[in-house]
CSV table of C-alpha atoms in Angstrom, one decimal:
chain,number,residue,atom,x,y,z
A,260,LYS,CA,2.7,-4.5,26.7
A,261,ARG,CA,3.3,-5.3,30.0
A,262,PRO,CA,5.8,-8.1,30.4
A,263,GLN,CA,5.1,-12.1,30.6
A,264,ASN,CA,7.6,-14.1,32.0
A,265,GLY,CA,10.2,-10.8,31.9
A,266,ILE,CA,9.9,-10.2,28.3
A,267,TYR,CA,8.3,-6.8,27.1
A,268,GLN,CA,6.6,-6.4,23.7
A,269,ILE,CA,7.2,-3.3,21.9
A,270,LYS,CA,5.2,-2.0,19.1
A,271,ASN,CA,7.0,0.4,16.3
A,272,ALA,CA,4.3,2.6,15.1
A,273,LEU,CA,6.1,3.4,11.8
A,274,THR,CA,6.3,-0.1,10.5
A,275,ASP,CA,3.6,-1.8,12.6
A,276,GLU,CA,6.0,-4.4,13.7
A,277,TRP,CA,6.3,-6.0,17.3
A,278,TYR,CA,9.7,-6.8,19.1
A,279,ALA,CA,10.4,-8.8,22.0
A,280,MET,CA,12.9,-7.7,24.8
A,281,ASN,CA,14.2,-8.2,28.1
A,282,GLU,CA,14.0,-6.0,30.8
A,283,THR,CA,17.8,-5.0,30.4
A,284,VAL,CA,17.2,-3.7,26.7
A,285,TYR,CA,13.5,-2.3,27.4
A,286,GLY,CA,15.3,-0.4,30.5
A,287,PHE,CA,17.9,1.1,28.5
A,288,LEU,CA,15.6,1.9,25.4
A,289,ARG,CA,13.0,3.5,27.7
A,290,GLU,CA,15.5,5.9,29.7
A,291,LEU,CA,17.5,6.7,26.2
A,292,ASP,CA,15.8,10.3,25.7
A,293,GLY,CA,17.9,12.2,23.8
A,294,ASN,CA,19.5,13.9,26.9
A,295,THR,CA,20.8,11.3,29.1
A,296,ASP,CA,24.3,10.1,28.3
A,297,PRO,CA,24.3,6.8,26.5
A,298,LYS,CA,27.5,5.6,28.2
A,299,TYR,CA,26.0,6.0,31.8
A,300,LEU,CA,23.0,3.9,30.9
A,301,GLY,CA,25.3,1.3,29.3
A,302,GLU,CA,27.1,1.3,32.8
A,303,LYS,CA,23.7,1.1,34.4
A,304,TRP,CA,22.3,-1.6,32.7
A,305,ASP,CA,25.4,-3.6,32.3
A,306,VAL,CA,25.5,-3.4,28.3
A,307,ASP,CA,27.7,-2.3,25.6
A,308,TYR,CA,26.0,1.1,24.6
A,309,LYS,CA,27.5,1.4,21.3
A,310,GLN,CA,26.4,-2.3,20.2
A,311,MET,CA,22.9,-1.7,21.9
A,312,ILE,CA,22.3,1.5,20.0
A,313,ASP,CA,23.6,0.2,16.7
A,314,GLU,CA,21.0,-2.9,17.2
A,315,LEU,CA,18.1,-0.4,18.2
A,316,GLU,CA,18.7,2.0,15.1
A,317,GLU,CA,18.6,-1.1,12.7
A,318,ASN,CA,15.5,-2.0,13.9
A,319,GLN,CA,14.2,1.6,13.5
A,320,LEU,CA,13.3,1.7,17.3
A,321,ILE,CA,15.4,4.9,17.8
A,322,ARG,CA,16.8,7.8,15.3
A,323,THR,CA,20.6,9.0,15.8
A,324,GLU,CA,19.6,11.5,13.2
A,325,LYS,CA,17.0,13.4,15.2
A,326,ARG,CA,15.0,14.9,12.1
A,327,LYS,CA,15.6,12.7,9.5
A,328,MET,CA,15.2,8.8,8.7
A,329,ILE,CA,15.3,6.7,6.0
A,330,SER,CA,13.1,3.7,5.8
A,331,GLY,CA,13.6,1.1,3.0
A,332,PHE,CA,14.7,1.7,-0.5
A,333,GLY,CA,13.7,5.4,-1.8
A,334,MET,CA,12.0,6.4,1.6
A,335,LEU,CA,13.0,9.5,3.3
A,336,TYR,CA,11.2,11.3,6.2
A,337,LEU,CA,12.0,14.7,7.5
A,338,THR,CA,10.3,15.2,10.9
A,339,LEU,CA,9.2,19.0,11.5
A,340,LEU,CA,6.8,18.6,14.4
A,341,ILE,CA,7.3,16.2,17.6
A,342,PRO,CA,4.1,17.0,19.8
A,343,ARG,CA,4.7,16.9,23.8
A,344,ARG,CA,1.6,15.1,24.2
A,345,LYS,CA,1.0,11.8,22.0
A,346,THR,CA,-2.8,12.0,22.8
A,347,SER,CA,-5.3,14.9,23.4
A,348,LYS,CA,-8.2,15.7,25.5
A,349,SER,CA,-9.0,18.9,23.5
A,350,ILE,CA,-12.4,19.1,21.8
A,351,PHE,CA,-10.7,20.5,18.8
A,352,PRO,CA,-10.0,17.0,17.3
A,353,LYS,CA,-13.3,15.8,17.8
A,354,ALA,CA,-15.2,19.0,16.5
A,355,PHE,CA,-12.8,19.1,13.5
A,356,ASN,CA,-13.5,15.3,12.5
A,357,LEU,CA,-17.1,16.0,13.1
A,358,LEU,CA,-16.8,18.7,10.4
A,359,LEU,CA,-15.3,16.6,8.0
A,360,GLN,CA,-17.9,13.7,8.5
A,361,VAL,CA,-20.9,15.9,8.1
A,362,GLY,CA,-19.3,18.7,5.9
A,363,TRP,CA,-17.4,17.1,2.8
A,364,CYS,CA,-20.2,16.2,0.9
A,365,PRO,CA,-22.7,19.1,1.0
A,366,MET,CA,-19.8,21.3,0.6
A,367,LEU,CA,-18.8,19.5,-2.6
A,368,ILE,CA,-22.2,19.2,-4.0
A,369,GLY,CA,-22.9,22.7,-3.3
A,370,GLY,CA,-19.6,24.0,-4.7
A,371,ILE,CA,-20.2,22.0,-8.0
A,372,TYR,CA,-23.7,23.5,-8.2
A,373,TYR,CA,-22.5,27.0,-7.5
A,374,LEU,CA,-19.8,27.0,-10.1
A,375,ILE,CA,-22.1,25.5,-12.9
A,376,HIS,CA,-24.0,28.7,-12.5
A,377,HIS,CA,-21.1,30.9,-12.8
A,378,LEU,CA,-18.7,29.4,-15.5
A,379,GLU,CA,-18.2,32.7,-17.3
A,380,ASP,CA,-16.5,34.2,-14.5
A,381,ILE,CA,-13.5,31.9,-14.7
A,382,SER,CA,-9.9,33.4,-15.8
A,383,MET,CA,-7.3,30.7,-16.6
A,384,GLU,CA,-4.3,32.4,-15.3
A,385,HIS,CA,-1.6,31.4,-12.6
A,386,MET,CA,-1.4,27.7,-13.7
A,387,THR,CA,2.0,27.1,-12.3
A,388,LEU,CA,0.9,28.5,-8.9
A,389,SER,CA,-2.2,26.6,-8.8
A,390,TYR,CA,-0.5,23.4,-8.9
A,391,ILE,CA,2.1,24.5,-6.1
A,392,LEU,CA,-0.9,25.5,-4.0
A,393,SER,CA,-3.0,22.6,-4.8
A,394,LEU,CA,-0.3,20.1,-3.8
A,395,THR,CA,0.8,22.1,-0.4
A,396,LEU,CA,-2.4,22.6,0.9
A,397,GLY,CA,-4.0,19.3,-0.5
A,398,LEU,CA,-1.3,17.1,1.2
A,399,CYS,CA,-0.9,18.9,4.3
A,400,LEU,CA,-4.8,19.0,5.0
A,401,HIS,CA,-5.0,15.4,4.3
A,402,GLU,CA,-2.4,14.7,6.8
A,403,PHE,CA,-3.7,16.8,9.3
A,404,ALA,CA,-7.2,15.5,8.9
A,405,HIS,CA,-5.7,11.9,9.8
A,406,ALA,CA,-4.1,13.1,12.9
A,407,MET,CA,-7.1,15.0,14.2
A,408,ALA,CA,-9.5,11.8,13.4
A,409,CYS,CA,-7.0,9.6,15.2
A,410,LEU,CA,-6.9,12.0,18.2
A,411,SER,CA,-10.5,12.3,18.4
A,412,TYR,CA,-11.0,8.4,18.9
A,413,GLY,CA,-8.2,8.3,21.6
A,414,GLY,CA,-5.2,7.3,19.2
A,415,TYR,CA,-1.8,8.7,19.4
A,416,LEU,CA,0.0,11.1,17.3
A,417,PHE,CA,3.7,10.7,17.5
A,418,GLU,CA,5.1,13.2,15.0
A,419,ALA,CA,4.2,14.9,11.4
A,420,GLY,CA,6.6,16.2,8.7
A,421,ILE,CA,7.4,15.8,4.8
A,422,MET,CA,8.8,12.7,3.0
A,423,TRP,CA,10.2,11.9,-0.4
A,424,GLN,CA,9.3,8.6,-2.1
A,425,TYR,CA,11.2,7.7,-5.2
A,426,LEU,CA,11.6,11.5,-5.6
A,427,PHE,CA,8.1,12.4,-5.4
A,428,PRO,CA,7.6,14.7,-2.4
A,429,GLY,CA,4.9,14.3,0.2
A,430,ALA,CA,3.7,14.6,3.6
A,431,TYR,CA,3.1,12.2,6.4
A,432,VAL,CA,1.7,11.7,10.1
A,433,LEU,CA,3.0,8.9,12.3
A,434,ILE,CA,-0.2,7.8,14.1
A,435,ASP,CA,-1.0,4.7,15.9
A,436,LYS,CA,-4.9,3.5,15.8
A,437,SER,CA,-4.0,0.4,17.9
A,438,ARG,CA,-6.3,2.1,20.8
A,439,ILE,CA,-9.2,2.3,18.8
A,440,LYS,CA,-11.2,-0.6,19.2
A,441,SER,CA,-14.2,0.3,16.9
A,442,LYS,CA,-13.8,-0.9,13.0
A,443,PRO,CA,-15.8,2.2,11.6
A,444,HIS,CA,-13.7,4.5,13.8
A,445,ARG,CA,-10.5,3.0,12.4
A,446,ILE,CA,-11.8,3.1,9.0
A,447,GLN,CA,-12.8,6.7,9.2
A,448,VAL,CA,-9.3,7.6,10.3
A,449,MET,CA,-8.0,6.2,7.2
A,450,ALA,CA,-10.7,8.0,5.1
A,451,ALA,CA,-10.3,11.5,6.8
A,452,GLY,CA,-7.8,12.6,4.7
A,453,ALA,CA,-9.8,12.0,1.6
A,454,GLU,CA,-12.6,13.7,3.2
A,455,ALA,CA,-10.4,16.7,3.8
A,456,ASN,CA,-9.2,16.6,0.3
A,457,LEU,CA,-13.1,16.8,-1.0
A,458,LEU,CA,-14.0,19.4,1.7
A,459,LEU,CA,-11.0,21.7,0.3
A,460,ALA,CA,-12.3,21.2,-3.2
A,461,GLY,CA,-15.7,22.2,-2.4
A,462,LEU,CA,-14.8,25.3,-0.7
A,463,PHE,CA,-12.4,26.4,-3.3
A,464,LEU,CA,-15.4,25.8,-6.0
A,465,PHE,CA,-17.4,28.3,-4.1
A,466,PHE,CA,-14.3,30.6,-4.3
A,467,THR,CA,-13.7,30.0,-8.0
A,468,PRO,CA,-16.5,32.5,-9.5
A,469,MET,CA,-15.4,35.1,-7.0
A,470,GLY,CA,-11.5,34.9,-7.7
A,471,GLY,CA,-11.0,37.5,-10.5
A,472,GLU,CA,-7.7,36.8,-12.3
A,473,PHE,CA,-7.2,33.7,-9.6
A,474,SER,CA,-10.7,32.2,-10.5
A,475,GLY,CA,-8.7,29.8,-12.8
A,476,CYS,CA,-6.0,29.1,-9.9
A,477,PHE,CA,-9.0,28.2,-7.3
A,478,LEU,CA,-10.4,26.0,-10.0
A,479,ILE,CA,-7.1,24.0,-10.4
A,480,ILE,CA,-6.7,23.6,-6.7
A,481,ALA,CA,-10.3,22.2,-6.5
A,482,ILE,CA,-9.8,19.9,-9.3
A,483,ASN,CA,-6.5,18.4,-7.9
A,484,ASN,CA,-7.8,18.1,-4.7
A,485,VAL,CA,-10.3,15.9,-6.0
A,486,THR,CA,-7.9,13.9,-7.8
A,487,LEU,CA,-5.8,13.5,-4.7
A,488,ALA,CA,-9.1,12.1,-2.9
A,489,ILE,CA,-9.6,9.6,-5.7
A,490,ILE,CA,-6.0,8.7,-5.9
A,491,ASN,CA,-5.9,8.2,-2.4
A,492,LEU,CA,-9.1,5.8,-2.2
A,493,THR,CA,-7.8,3.2,-4.7
A,494,PHE,CA,-6.4,0.0,-3.8
A,495,THR,CA,-2.9,0.6,-4.2
A,496,LEU,CA,-0.4,-0.5,-1.7
A,497,GLY,CA,0.5,2.4,0.7
A,498,LEU,CA,-2.5,4.5,0.0
A,499,ASP,CA,-5.7,5.0,2.1
A,500,GLY,CA,-8.0,2.9,0.1
A,501,SER,CA,-5.8,-0.1,0.4
A,502,ALA,CA,-5.6,0.2,4.3
A,503,ILE,CA,-9.5,0.6,4.3
A,504,LEU,CA,-10.1,-2.4,2.2
A,505,GLY,CA,-7.8,-4.6,4.5
A,506,GLU,CA,-9.8,-3.2,7.3
A,507,ILE,CA,-13.1,-4.0,6.0
A,508,LEU,CA,-12.2,-7.6,4.7
A,509,GLY,CA,-10.1,-8.3,8.0
A,510,PHE,CA,-6.8,-9.1,6.3
A,511,GLN,CA,-5.0,-5.8,6.8
A,512,GLU,CA,-1.4,-7.4,7.1
A,513,ARG,CA,-1.9,-9.5,3.9
A,514,ILE,CA,-3.1,-6.7,1.4
A,515,LEU,CA,1.0,-6.6,1.1
A,516,ASP,CA,0.7,-10.5,-0.2
A,517,ILE,CA,-2.4,-9.5,-2.7
A,518,THR,CA,-0.7,-11.8,-5.5
A,519,ASP,CA,-0.2,-14.5,-3.2
A,520,ILE,CA,-4.0,-14.5,-2.0
A,521,LEU,CA,-5.1,-14.4,-5.5
A,522,LYS,CA,-2.7,-17.6,-6.3
A,523,GLU,CA,-4.2,-19.6,-3.1
A,524,SER,CA,-7.8,-18.8,-4.2
A,525,ILE,CA,-7.2,-19.9,-7.6
A,526,LEU,CA,-5.8,-23.2,-6.7
A,527,GLY,CA,-8.5,-23.7,-3.6
A,528,ARG,CA,-6.2,-23.6,-0.7
A,529,ASN,CA,-8.6,-21.0,1.0
A,530,ARG,CA,-10.7,-22.6,3.1
A,531,MET,CA,-14.0,-20.7,2.4
A,532,GLU,CA,-17.2,-21.2,0.7
A,533,GLU,CA,-17.2,-21.0,-3.0
A,534,HIS,CA,-19.1,-17.6,-3.5
A,535,ASN,CA,-16.7,-16.1,-0.9
A,536,ARG,CA,-13.7,-17.4,-2.7
A,537,VAL,CA,-14.7,-15.9,-6.1
A,538,ALA,CA,-15.4,-12.6,-4.5
A,539,LEU,CA,-12.1,-12.9,-2.7
A,540,MET,CA,-10.5,-13.5,-6.2
A,541,ILE,CA,-12.4,-10.6,-8.0
A,542,THR,CA,-11.5,-8.4,-5.2
A,543,CYS,CA,-7.7,-9.3,-5.8
A,544,VAL,CA,-7.9,-8.9,-9.6
A,545,VAL,CA,-9.4,-5.4,-9.0
A,546,ILE,CA,-6.5,-4.6,-6.4
A,547,ILE,CA,-3.9,-5.7,-8.7
A,548,GLY,CA,-5.3,-3.9,-11.7
A,549,TYR,CA,-5.1,-0.5,-9.5
A,550,GLN,CA,-1.6,-1.4,-8.6
A,551,LEU,CA,-0.5,-1.4,-12.3
A,552,LEU,CA,-2.6,1.5,-13.6
A,553,LEU,CA,-1.9,4.1,-10.9
A,554,PRO,CA,1.6,4.6,-11.7
A,555,ILE,CA,0.7,5.1,-15.4
A,556,VAL,CA,-2.1,7.7,-14.4
A,557,ILE,CA,0.5,9.6,-12.4
A,558,ILE,CA,3.4,9.6,-14.9
A,559,ASN,CA,0.8,10.9,-17.5
A,560,ASN,CA,-0.2,13.8,-15.2
A,561,ILE,CA,3.2,14.5,-14.6
A,562,LEU,CA,3.9,14.7,-18.5
A,563,GLU,CA,0.8,16.9,-18.9
A,564,ILE,CA,2.0,19.3,-16.4
A,565,ILE,CA,5.4,19.4,-18.0
A,566,GLY,CA,3.9,19.7,-21.4
A,567,GLY,CA,1.5,22.5,-20.3
């Protein structure tokens, strides 16, 4: 944001944290583009460039490892794509996002209906391949949908890549929704990934009866994408469902402190009407329940795959 009294406000789109800095630090950071010699910038802005780089990297405002970033305990990001343009005026994001919104439900229902009438044509082979394909296609399309939805409403796309969280692989897109003023649009950006998984599931349900020896593979891809969508819409921290709920209820940042919110509600520290306080308490209990149950479900699924 533009300076007030010479102080700039800088947002880290990865962590959603804001930093205040003076014109000297801002100027050094702005010109630190990976090509200009930092020593030259240090002389230009009259700062110790080594100390400045260490401080900026510690706050995750720059990366000295260009394609790799560790964010907190057990989180590793590996960047695969950095687009030259952070926004897009192309019609493609709008068209793709419109397809998601109007197409995922008819495709899923139509796929289920078509499959029910052709159950005898399924061959349960190539199961290992189906799990690999379902995760790869599901995760990639899920994140691609988030990016397209964000761009379609005027948001930013900074980068995309793969990540590991406590040894579990995944994909990610680094987007910024702050320019999207409409709450329904921001919610749809968060829901776009699940919509993409359900659309993909419906498509593969149509393919299943026509897949021959790969029909079982297509069926597993469809089932796993439905599972991915459901899991992502649960109210577990870090997943789309918790972000959507936080946006709807208006305390996006406090979803992380859901246990404290429940304590405040029980003790009556929330200044709200009684029926609103009860509704908030019920919501908190449901969220905490999801947080406890989801790891158990995931571990159980992993054990089933290994056992299978």
